[in-house]
Amino acid sequence: MTLLWILLLPMLGTLVPVLTAKWSRSACALLTALPVVVAFLLLISQTQAVFAAENLRYSLAWVPLLGLDIALRLDGLAYLFALLILGIGLLIILYARYYLSARDSMGRFYTFLMLFMTAMLGIVLSNNVLQLWLFWELTSISSFLLISFWWHKSEARRGARMALTITGAGGLCLLAALLIIGRIVGSYDLDVILASGDVLLAHSWYPVFLVLFLLGCFTKSAQFPFHFWLPNAMAAPTPVSAYLHSATMVKAGIFLLARFYPALAGSDLWIILVSLTGLATLLVGAYLALFKHDLKALLAYSTISHLGLITLLFGMGTELAAVVGIFHIINHATFKASLFMAAGIIDHETGSRDMRRINGLWKYMPVTGVLVMIASASMAGIPLLNGFLSKEMFLAETLNQHLLGAISWLIPVLATIAAIFSVAYSLRLIHDVFFNGEPKGLPKTPHEPPHLMRLPVEILVALCVLIGILPVLMVGSLLSSAAAAVLGTTEVPYYSLALWHGFNLPLLMSVIAIAMGLLIYSKRKKLFDFQSSLPGVDPLNSFEQLMKRLSRSCERFYNWLDNGSLQRYMVLLLSAVVVLAGLPLLEVPVLSGGREELPIDAVNATGAALLLISALATVIWHRKRVVALLMISVVGLMVSIAFTRFSAPDLALTQLSVEVVTVILLMLALFFLPHKTPSQSEPSRVIRDISLASLVGIVIGSWAYAVMTRPFNSISDFFLANAKTGGGGTNVVNVILVDFRGFDTFGEIAVLGIASLGIFKLLTRIPLFKPSSDGDGRPWTRERHPMLLATVAQSLLPLALMVSVYIFFRGHNLPGGGFIAGLITAVALILQYIAHGVDWMKARVNIEYQRVVAIGLLVALVTGLASFLFGRPFLTSWFDYFDVPLLGEVELASAMAFDLGVYLTVVGSTLLILSSLGKMTTAHRPVHKETI
Amino acid sequence: METLLACCIGFLTACGVFLMLRGRTFPVVVGLTMLSYAVNLFLFASGRLNLRGAAVLGMSEEYADPLPQALVLTAIVIGFAMTAYLVILAIRARADLGNDHVDGKLPEAEQRRKEAGL
């Protein structure tokens, strides 16, 4: 539970700044820090358990079938990172309180910061890789929000976009890798994956998922050649740079390297890829840092270089190197975060970060100067500071590897060169900022910052010194427990954190680095001239050019694909159908399944012939719309006869009544639509459409044949066996509808109701024009309601209603039921509309059909809910038999009430649709507008 | 008989698809109706054909499969709702846009012809 709270508190903390932003700035900062402090204390309370290597886990099943759990773990590595995240996070909250100006929205800044803190904690504490990935993406998003915090600056927006694109793309690679790994291992549980190193290493897909995984890590940790986003992310407010882009987020990639070290490392491919990338990054970062005039840019490149150093250590493949890597994570976080914050202070108090202008600050801010000097010295690897320790150990490790075979000696040489540049740029930082003459044209007169703003820097610098002098006491157990977690063993290889290892080669390399660094810095003028004579590449611009080209080609593709032609979409869609449904047909050896066919008799043959002819006629005459309508009604009639022939009386009744309603509807529609379709299809298009239609027809027909001629087992035996005993009816189709699958039916009548309401809405305020003649120019007849029809229709009404009542009640046991009865009632009433007109009906039946639909749905719903009263699940049915005088035995079933709901919905929907449209042809239609 | 019904289903599908590929709304509605006949028959036929075997208990010796029948019954009603919605949409589109082309605008060639005619 403690684990969950460590994560939950910062998550809840995202709300605090939003709510408290209207109070004073200090109150807002203080209250925001509160949950972080509590989480930090909770974490500290777990220290003993972590150092004792206890199994700290928390898990909550969420979607167990998909392997999605909310799973947390706290081991040495997670503890170390959580400590950095919460500890430095607290310092940053304090620092930002003084850094942000009165114009900046403090609430927004703290919200984003807490969001990031949550995400970062989520990464390090996750014990499920999918969950880990989710938090991983969240760090990219919160980083985007924080970099673009000053969104009015173009460079902030551009830098944020670039960072999001690069890390987001990497995130997708990582997701792919994690999915493949999860698939191979059979679990997304981190414990399981870390224990399956052998399986993963031996798998044939190892290179694929390793490369994807490393792409995710390298983009996040700004490794060469993806390093360019980090300097551009420096457009963010400095607390963000200190927190995200030096101490925590950029280390997420390295965290992942460390986390998966037991499972993925240990192959030559890992060693080559990781170590060479790290080496390249180390050199490129260290070299470029020297030439940056912007204080933050120098620190950014230095960060890149140090990240490369850590990556190189993890790539060496030896256990000791991994331990040193972890040690350097701690040290780098302390000295670099303090340097960034100091840079922010200088920027804040002088109004500039350009090292060509801010000179000689020693006179104005001596305390800050001392702090910067100590931290820079640590960065350069000067003895008695923590940076020296890990750098010495790193140099020692470079001497112990055999990565490049016979030319392995190159690596310590290159490492020394990087160290030389590291000394040189650290020196430049100190000398250019605090000495080197007087400030030039600064907007403000520099002075020391408020003490509380400097406090975080002081704390971190103190840590640098303390770790540097008393390493074992300060971080000994922390380091060994983290190292044990990374290596996946309980026995950590022997290492010594001593200050003095005697006169050895690494010490010599350090001395060379310091001496050469001094030399290079003193001769910097020539080097600067050389560097500025090189053709410069602006990564931001070239990146944006690339993005623009990419989005243009996407746009072209999109415009080609989505050109607004519905016919083309249909062609593409149907072609896909042909391919997807047709290809499996090729794999079926014999189309016929061998089931015995029914004989063809004369009636069936005639029916089929009529069906085919009328379908063909519909197509041939489709441009004469009334004729096409008549022809398709013949098709519908034949289909309902087919249902009768093949033992589906319910279907036949339904189809027949729907047919009537549909034809009336389409007739009405033709009143408003042109009566003829102009000929416009080019012959080539007709040929294309006929070919495609034939292909679809052939594929579907073949499948139909293949299905019908195969013997089968159906689940219907269950329904047949239980219809009477369980549902109380003998018409199994109806019992399925109102009982077994009642929930489906409920959904379907809901759809019907929604469609009718949608139609009702579509027809309100429609600017219709009322044609005075038909398509051939013949005027519509004035005589609206022929007497003969009116008389017959009126006398038919009671009969039809009686039939529908009969059909409704017998439905449970004989063909019939709510759907069919509803349609019959609807047809009977529509006939009255046709015979007498809307006015006549309105005077007699003034019902709003929307209400009928609503009542029908309510009846069905209440019937379903009623079963809850008896402690049964939704829509459980009940039935019993009663003796009624005169009528004999009568069955009452709750399913009948449900069927009544169906009946009402069908009647209401059908009449709502047709009467709304019918109304348009009369005086009740909306105000006439001559727009067409 | 199965062969004949399969032919009918295939033919109805082809006719329906052809009409749905037309450029005006009304033939598309007709085509959709035709296609829903084919689909309903296909679903129904997946329960295999059975003469004189209505799924009413006690009325025959062997029963047709009631499950596809129940599915098709609701499909017919929903199909009606869909056709109705589509045709009203077509009316509304014509009223708002002034033509009954499925894209909501006439193809350029025809637009030119129409303007020249006026």
PDB file of C-alpha atoms in Angstrom, chain A residues 564-567 570-571 574 595 597-598 600 604 608 611-612 615-616 618-619 622 625 632 635-636 643 645-648 650-651 654-655 658-659 661-662 665 669-670 672-674 677-678 680-681 689-690 693 696-697 700-701 704-705 707-708 710 712 714-716 719-720 724 730 732-733 736-737 748 752 755 759 762-767 769 813 819 917 932, chain B residues 1-15 17-27 29-30 33-34 37 40-42 44-57 59 63-70 72-74 76-78 80-81 83-85 87-92 94-96 98 100-103 105 107 110 113:
ATOM      1  CA  GLY A 564     -14.551  13.186 -51.304  1.00  0.00           C
ATOM      2  CA  SER A 565     -15.955  10.656 -53.755  1.00  0.00           C
ATOM      3  CA  LEU A 566     -18.262   8.231 -51.996  1.00  0.00           C
ATOM      4  CA  GLN A 567     -18.252   5.962 -55.023  1.00  0.00           C
ATOM      5  CA  MET A 570     -17.226   2.070 -51.971  1.00  0.00           C
ATOM      6  CA  VAL A 571     -15.007   0.628 -54.673  1.00  0.00           C
ATOM      7  CA  LEU A 574     -15.720  -3.650 -51.762  1.00  0.00           C
ATOM      8  CA  ARG A 595     -24.388 -32.500 -47.517  1.00  0.00           C
ATOM      9  CA  GLU A 597     -29.231 -31.118 -51.326  1.00  0.00           C
ATOM     10  CA  LEU A 598     -32.983 -30.657 -51.287  1.00  0.00           C
ATOM     11  CA  ILE A 600     -35.783 -28.472 -56.744  1.00  0.00           C
ATOM     12  CA  ASN A 604     -39.172 -23.125 -55.950  1.00  0.00           C
ATOM     13  CA  ALA A 608     -36.207 -18.296 -58.007  1.00  0.00           C
ATOM     14  CA  LEU A 611     -36.555 -13.322 -58.071  1.00  0.00           C
ATOM     15  CA  LEU A 612     -33.691 -13.287 -60.549  1.00  0.00           C
ATOM     16  CA  ALA A 615     -33.625  -8.219 -59.540  1.00  0.00           C
ATOM     17  CA  LEU A 616     -32.195  -7.893 -63.022  1.00  0.00           C
ATOM     18  CA  THR A 618     -34.433  -3.413 -61.036  1.00  0.00           C
ATOM     19  CA  VAL A 619     -30.888  -2.934 -62.208  1.00  0.00           C
ATOM     20  CA  HIS A 622     -32.839   1.716 -62.160  1.00  0.00           C
ATOM     21  CA  ARG A 625     -37.126   5.162 -60.399  1.00  0.00           C
ATOM     22  CA  ILE A 632     -37.640  -4.383 -56.101  1.00  0.00           C
ATOM     23  CA  VAL A 635     -37.869  -9.142 -55.130  1.00  0.00           C
ATOM     24  CA  GLY A 636     -38.981  -8.535 -51.545  1.00  0.00           C
ATOM     25  CA  PHE A 643     -38.900 -17.723 -46.023  1.00  0.00           C
ATOM     26  CA  ARG A 645     -41.052 -22.283 -48.136  1.00  0.00           C
ATOM     27  CA  PHE A 646     -38.078 -22.911 -45.906  1.00  0.00           C
ATOM     28  CA  SER A 647     -39.939 -23.148 -42.633  1.00  0.00           C
ATOM     29  CA  ALA A 648     -39.592 -19.603 -41.346  1.00  0.00           C
ATOM     30  CA  ASP A 650     -42.139 -15.538 -38.588  1.00  0.00           C
ATOM     31  CA  LEU A 651     -39.636 -14.201 -41.053  1.00  0.00           C
ATOM     32  CA  THR A 654     -42.098  -9.786 -40.897  1.00  0.00           C
ATOM     33  CA  GLN A 655     -40.622  -9.432 -44.368  1.00  0.00           C
ATOM     34  CA  VAL A 658     -41.811  -4.489 -43.738  1.00  0.00           C
ATOM     35  CA  GLU A 659     -42.045  -4.686 -47.517  1.00  0.00           C
ATOM     36  CA  VAL A 661     -43.940  -0.088 -45.222  1.00  0.00           C
ATOM     37  CA  THR A 662     -40.722   0.241 -47.225  1.00  0.00           C
ATOM     38  CA  LEU A 665     -41.847   5.087 -47.697  1.00  0.00           C
ATOM     39  CA  ALA A 669     -39.566   9.794 -50.931  1.00  0.00           C
ATOM     40  CA  LEU A 670     -39.858   9.877 -54.697  1.00  0.00           C
ATOM     41  CA  PHE A 672     -39.261  14.821 -53.132  1.00  0.00           C
ATOM     42  CA  LEU A 673     -36.529  13.289 -55.250  1.00  0.00           C
ATOM     43  CA  PRO A 674     -36.070  13.407 -59.015  1.00  0.00           C
ATOM     44  CA  THR A 677     -31.574   9.315 -62.757  1.00  0.00           C
ATOM     45  CA  PRO A 678     -29.646  11.215 -65.415  1.00  0.00           C
ATOM     46  CA  GLN A 680     -23.820  10.029 -66.393  1.00  0.00           C
ATOM     47  CA  SER A 681     -21.726   6.933 -65.944  1.00  0.00           C
ATOM     48  CA  ASP A 689     -18.776  -1.528 -61.485  1.00  0.00           C
ATOM     49  CA  ILE A 690     -20.213  -4.596 -63.172  1.00  0.00           C
ATOM     50  CA  ALA A 693     -20.299  -6.344 -58.414  1.00  0.00           C
ATOM     51  CA  VAL A 696     -18.547  -9.684 -54.855  1.00  0.00           C
ATOM     52  CA  GLY A 697     -21.598 -11.686 -55.917  1.00  0.00           C
ATOM     53  CA  ILE A 700     -20.689 -14.283 -51.465  1.00  0.00           C
ATOM     54  CA  GLY A 701     -22.650 -16.847 -53.477  1.00  0.00           C
ATOM     55  CA  ALA A 704     -23.358 -19.306 -49.192  1.00  0.00           C
ATOM     56  CA  TYR A 705     -23.146 -22.551 -51.138  1.00  0.00           C
ATOM     57  CA  VAL A 707     -21.945 -23.055 -45.887  1.00  0.00           C
ATOM     58  CA  MET A 708     -25.249 -24.603 -46.891  1.00  0.00           C
ATOM     59  CA  ARG A 710     -21.787 -28.500 -44.987  1.00  0.00           C
ATOM     60  CA  PHE A 712     -23.166 -28.501 -38.843  1.00  0.00           C
ATOM     61  CA  SER A 714     -25.872 -25.722 -33.832  1.00  0.00           C
ATOM     62  CA  ILE A 715     -26.307 -24.364 -30.360  1.00  0.00           C
ATOM     63  CA  SER A 716     -29.999 -24.209 -31.197  1.00  0.00           C
ATOM     64  CA  PHE A 719     -33.145 -23.320 -27.333  1.00  0.00           C
ATOM     65  CA  LEU A 720     -35.374 -26.063 -28.716  1.00  0.00           C
ATOM     66  CA  LYS A 724     -41.180 -24.549 -23.342  1.00  0.00           C
ATOM     67  CA  THR A 730     -43.598 -23.155 -28.105  1.00  0.00           C
ATOM     68  CA  VAL A 732     -38.916 -20.978 -30.349  1.00  0.00           C
ATOM     69  CA  VAL A 733     -38.052 -17.974 -32.540  1.00  0.00           C
ATOM     70  CA  ILE A 736     -35.406 -16.493 -28.334  1.00  0.00           C
ATOM     71  CA  LEU A 737     -36.337 -12.909 -29.155  1.00  0.00           C
ATOM     72  CA  GLU A 748     -32.420  -3.511 -31.391  1.00  0.00           C
ATOM     73  CA  LEU A 752     -35.113   1.441 -34.154  1.00  0.00           C
ATOM     74  CA  ALA A 755     -33.389   5.934 -36.044  1.00  0.00           C
ATOM     75  CA  ILE A 759     -35.491  10.990 -38.983  1.00  0.00           C
ATOM     76  CA  LEU A 762     -33.815  15.510 -39.943  1.00  0.00           C
ATOM     77  CA  LEU A 763     -37.224  16.499 -41.269  1.00  0.00           C
ATOM     78  CA  THR A 764     -37.741  19.492 -39.017  1.00  0.00           C
ATOM     79  CA  ARG A 765     -36.978  22.828 -40.636  1.00  0.00           C
ATOM     80  CA  ILE A 766     -36.151  21.225 -43.910  1.00  0.00           C
ATOM     81  CA  PRO A 767     -36.274  23.665 -46.813  1.00  0.00           C
ATOM     82  CA  PHE A 769     -39.811  22.457 -52.364  1.00  0.00           C
ATOM     83  CA  ASN A 813     -46.672 -20.163 -29.053  1.00  0.00           C
ATOM     84  CA  PHE A 819     -42.520  -7.191 -34.131  1.00  0.00           C
ATOM     85  CA  LEU A 917     -42.482  12.423 -44.121  1.00  0.00           C
ATOM     86  CA  ILE A 932     -34.141  25.192 -55.192  1.00  0.00           C
TER      87      ILE A 932
ATOM     88  CA  MET B   1     -32.073 -26.348 -54.096  1.00  0.00           C
ATOM     89  CA  GLU B   2     -29.032 -25.119 -52.183  1.00  0.00           C
ATOM     90  CA  THR B   3     -27.299 -24.400 -55.473  1.00  0.00           C
ATOM     91  CA  LEU B   4     -30.227 -22.373 -56.695  1.00  0.00           C
ATOM     92  CA  LEU B   5     -30.485 -20.380 -53.475  1.00  0.00           C
ATOM     93  CA  ALA B   6     -26.730 -19.724 -53.489  1.00  0.00           C
ATOM     94  CA  CYS B   7     -27.083 -18.418 -57.046  1.00  0.00           C
ATOM     95  CA  CYS B   8     -29.936 -16.168 -55.951  1.00  0.00           C
ATOM     96  CA  ILE B   9     -27.937 -14.834 -53.017  1.00  0.00           C
ATOM     97  CA  GLY B  10     -24.924 -14.179 -55.220  1.00  0.00           C
ATOM     98  CA  PHE B  11     -27.034 -12.492 -57.881  1.00  0.00           C
ATOM     99  CA  LEU B  12     -28.887 -10.305 -55.403  1.00  0.00           C
ATOM    100  CA  THR B  13     -25.553  -9.298 -53.888  1.00  0.00           C
ATOM    101  CA  ALA B  14     -24.138  -8.408 -57.294  1.00  0.00           C
ATOM    102  CA  CYS B  15     -27.224  -6.364 -58.231  1.00  0.00           C
ATOM    103  CA  VAL B  17     -23.511  -3.796 -55.104  1.00  0.00           C
ATOM    104  CA  PHE B  18     -23.875  -2.479 -58.630  1.00  0.00           C
ATOM    105  CA  LEU B  19     -26.702  -0.176 -57.588  1.00  0.00           C
ATOM    106  CA  MET B  20     -24.780   0.983 -54.523  1.00  0.00           C
ATOM    107  CA  LEU B  21     -21.956   2.085 -56.788  1.00  0.00           C
ATOM    108  CA  ARG B  22     -24.258   4.501 -58.650  1.00  0.00           C
ATOM    109  CA  GLY B  23     -23.824   8.205 -58.212  1.00  0.00           C
ATOM    110  CA  ARG B  24     -27.347   9.223 -57.167  1.00  0.00           C
ATOM    111  CA  THR B  25     -28.962   8.670 -53.846  1.00  0.00           C
ATOM    112  CA  PHE B  26     -32.112   6.825 -54.864  1.00  0.00           C
ATOM    113  CA  PRO B  27     -30.417   3.935 -56.692  1.00  0.00           C
ATOM    114  CA  VAL B  29     -31.032   3.256 -51.381  1.00  0.00           C
ATOM    115  CA  VAL B  30     -32.555   0.645 -53.675  1.00  0.00           C
ATOM    116  CA  THR B  33     -32.346  -2.665 -49.800  1.00  0.00           C
ATOM    117  CA  MET B  34     -31.398  -5.333 -52.313  1.00  0.00           C
ATOM    118  CA  TYR B  37     -32.263  -9.062 -48.833  1.00  0.00           C
ATOM    119  CA  ASN B  40     -30.750 -11.754 -44.680  1.00  0.00           C
ATOM    120  CA  LEU B  41     -31.041 -14.776 -46.969  1.00  0.00           C
ATOM    121  CA  PHE B  42     -27.377 -15.583 -46.355  1.00  0.00           C
ATOM    122  CA  PHE B  44     -30.934 -17.436 -42.766  1.00  0.00           C
ATOM    123  CA  ALA B  45     -29.303 -20.046 -44.977  1.00  0.00           C
ATOM    124  CA  SER B  46     -26.504 -20.524 -42.463  1.00  0.00           C
ATOM    125  CA  GLY B  47     -29.107 -22.475 -40.443  1.00  0.00           C
ATOM    126  CA  ARG B  48     -29.397 -24.807 -43.494  1.00  0.00           C
ATOM    127  CA  LEU B  49     -32.567 -25.261 -45.529  1.00  0.00           C
ATOM    128  CA  ASN B  50     -35.482 -27.182 -44.114  1.00  0.00           C
ATOM    129  CA  LEU B  51     -38.880 -27.851 -45.646  1.00  0.00           C
ATOM    130  CA  ARG B  52     -41.914 -28.149 -43.377  1.00  0.00           C
ATOM    131  CA  GLY B  53     -39.975 -27.798 -40.154  1.00  0.00           C
ATOM    132  CA  ALA B  54     -41.123 -24.522 -38.615  1.00  0.00           C
ATOM    133  CA  ALA B  55     -39.524 -24.084 -35.223  1.00  0.00           C
ATOM    134  CA  VAL B  56     -42.784 -24.349 -33.332  1.00  0.00           C
ATOM    135  CA  LEU B  57     -42.649 -27.111 -30.780  1.00  0.00           C
ATOM    136  CA  MET B  59     -45.881 -28.918 -34.971  1.00  0.00           C
ATOM    137  CA  TYR B  63     -37.176 -28.351 -36.550  1.00  0.00           C
ATOM    138  CA  ALA B  64     -35.411 -25.721 -38.584  1.00  0.00           C
ATOM    139  CA  ASP B  65     -32.667 -23.850 -36.758  1.00  0.00           C
ATOM    140  CA  PRO B  66     -34.492 -21.090 -34.859  1.00  0.00           C
ATOM    141  CA  LEU B  67     -31.428 -19.007 -33.972  1.00  0.00           C
ATOM    142  CA  PRO B  68     -30.650 -17.560 -37.435  1.00  0.00           C
ATOM    143  CA  GLN B  69     -34.361 -16.918 -37.831  1.00  0.00           C
ATOM    144  CA  ALA B  70     -34.457 -14.854 -34.679  1.00  0.00           C
ATOM    145  CA  VAL B  72     -32.772 -12.298 -39.256  1.00  0.00           C
ATOM    146  CA  LEU B  73     -36.126 -11.186 -37.868  1.00  0.00           C
ATOM    147  CA  THR B  74     -34.552  -8.301 -36.021  1.00  0.00           C
ATOM    148  CA  ILE B  76     -35.208  -7.139 -41.233  1.00  0.00           C
ATOM    149  CA  VAL B  77     -36.649  -4.524 -38.892  1.00  0.00           C
ATOM    150  CA  ILE B  78     -33.313  -2.819 -38.350  1.00  0.00           C
ATOM    151  CA  PHE B  80     -35.978  -1.039 -42.543  1.00  0.00           C
ATOM    152  CA  ALA B  81     -34.879   1.563 -40.030  1.00  0.00           C
ATOM    153  CA  THR B  83     -33.248   2.289 -45.276  1.00  0.00           C
ATOM    154  CA  ALA B  84     -35.653   4.846 -43.880  1.00  0.00           C
ATOM    155  CA  TYR B  85     -32.863   6.860 -42.295  1.00  0.00           C
ATOM    156  CA  VAL B  87     -33.725   7.875 -47.699  1.00  0.00           C
ATOM    157  CA  ILE B  88     -34.652  10.749 -45.387  1.00  0.00           C
ATOM    158  CA  LEU B  89     -30.998  11.742 -45.329  1.00  0.00           C
ATOM    159  CA  ALA B  90     -31.100  11.755 -49.122  1.00  0.00           C
ATOM    160  CA  ILE B  91     -34.160  14.000 -49.098  1.00  0.00           C
ATOM    161  CA  ARG B  92     -32.546  16.322 -46.617  1.00  0.00           C
ATOM    162  CA  ARG B  94     -31.220  17.294 -51.784  1.00  0.00           C
ATOM    163  CA  ALA B  95     -33.147  19.995 -49.977  1.00  0.00           C
ATOM    164  CA  ASP B  96     -30.008  21.521 -48.477  1.00  0.00           C
ATOM    165  CA  GLY B  98     -29.782  21.243 -54.387  1.00  0.00           C
ATOM    166  CA  ASP B 100     -29.114  14.277 -55.258  1.00  0.00           C
ATOM    167  CA  HIS B 101     -25.559  13.179 -55.921  1.00  0.00           C
ATOM    168  CA  VAL B 102     -24.019  10.966 -53.244  1.00  0.00           C
ATOM    169  CA  ASP B 103     -21.053  13.318 -52.880  1.00  0.00           C
ATOM    170  CA  LYS B 105     -22.040  18.017 -55.340  1.00  0.00           C
ATOM    171  CA  PRO B 107     -19.262  16.064 -60.863  1.00  0.00           C
ATOM    172  CA  GLU B 110     -22.087  17.607 -65.361  1.00  0.00           C
ATOM    173  CA  ARG B 113     -23.258  20.896 -68.825  1.00  0.00           C
TER     174      ARG B 113
END
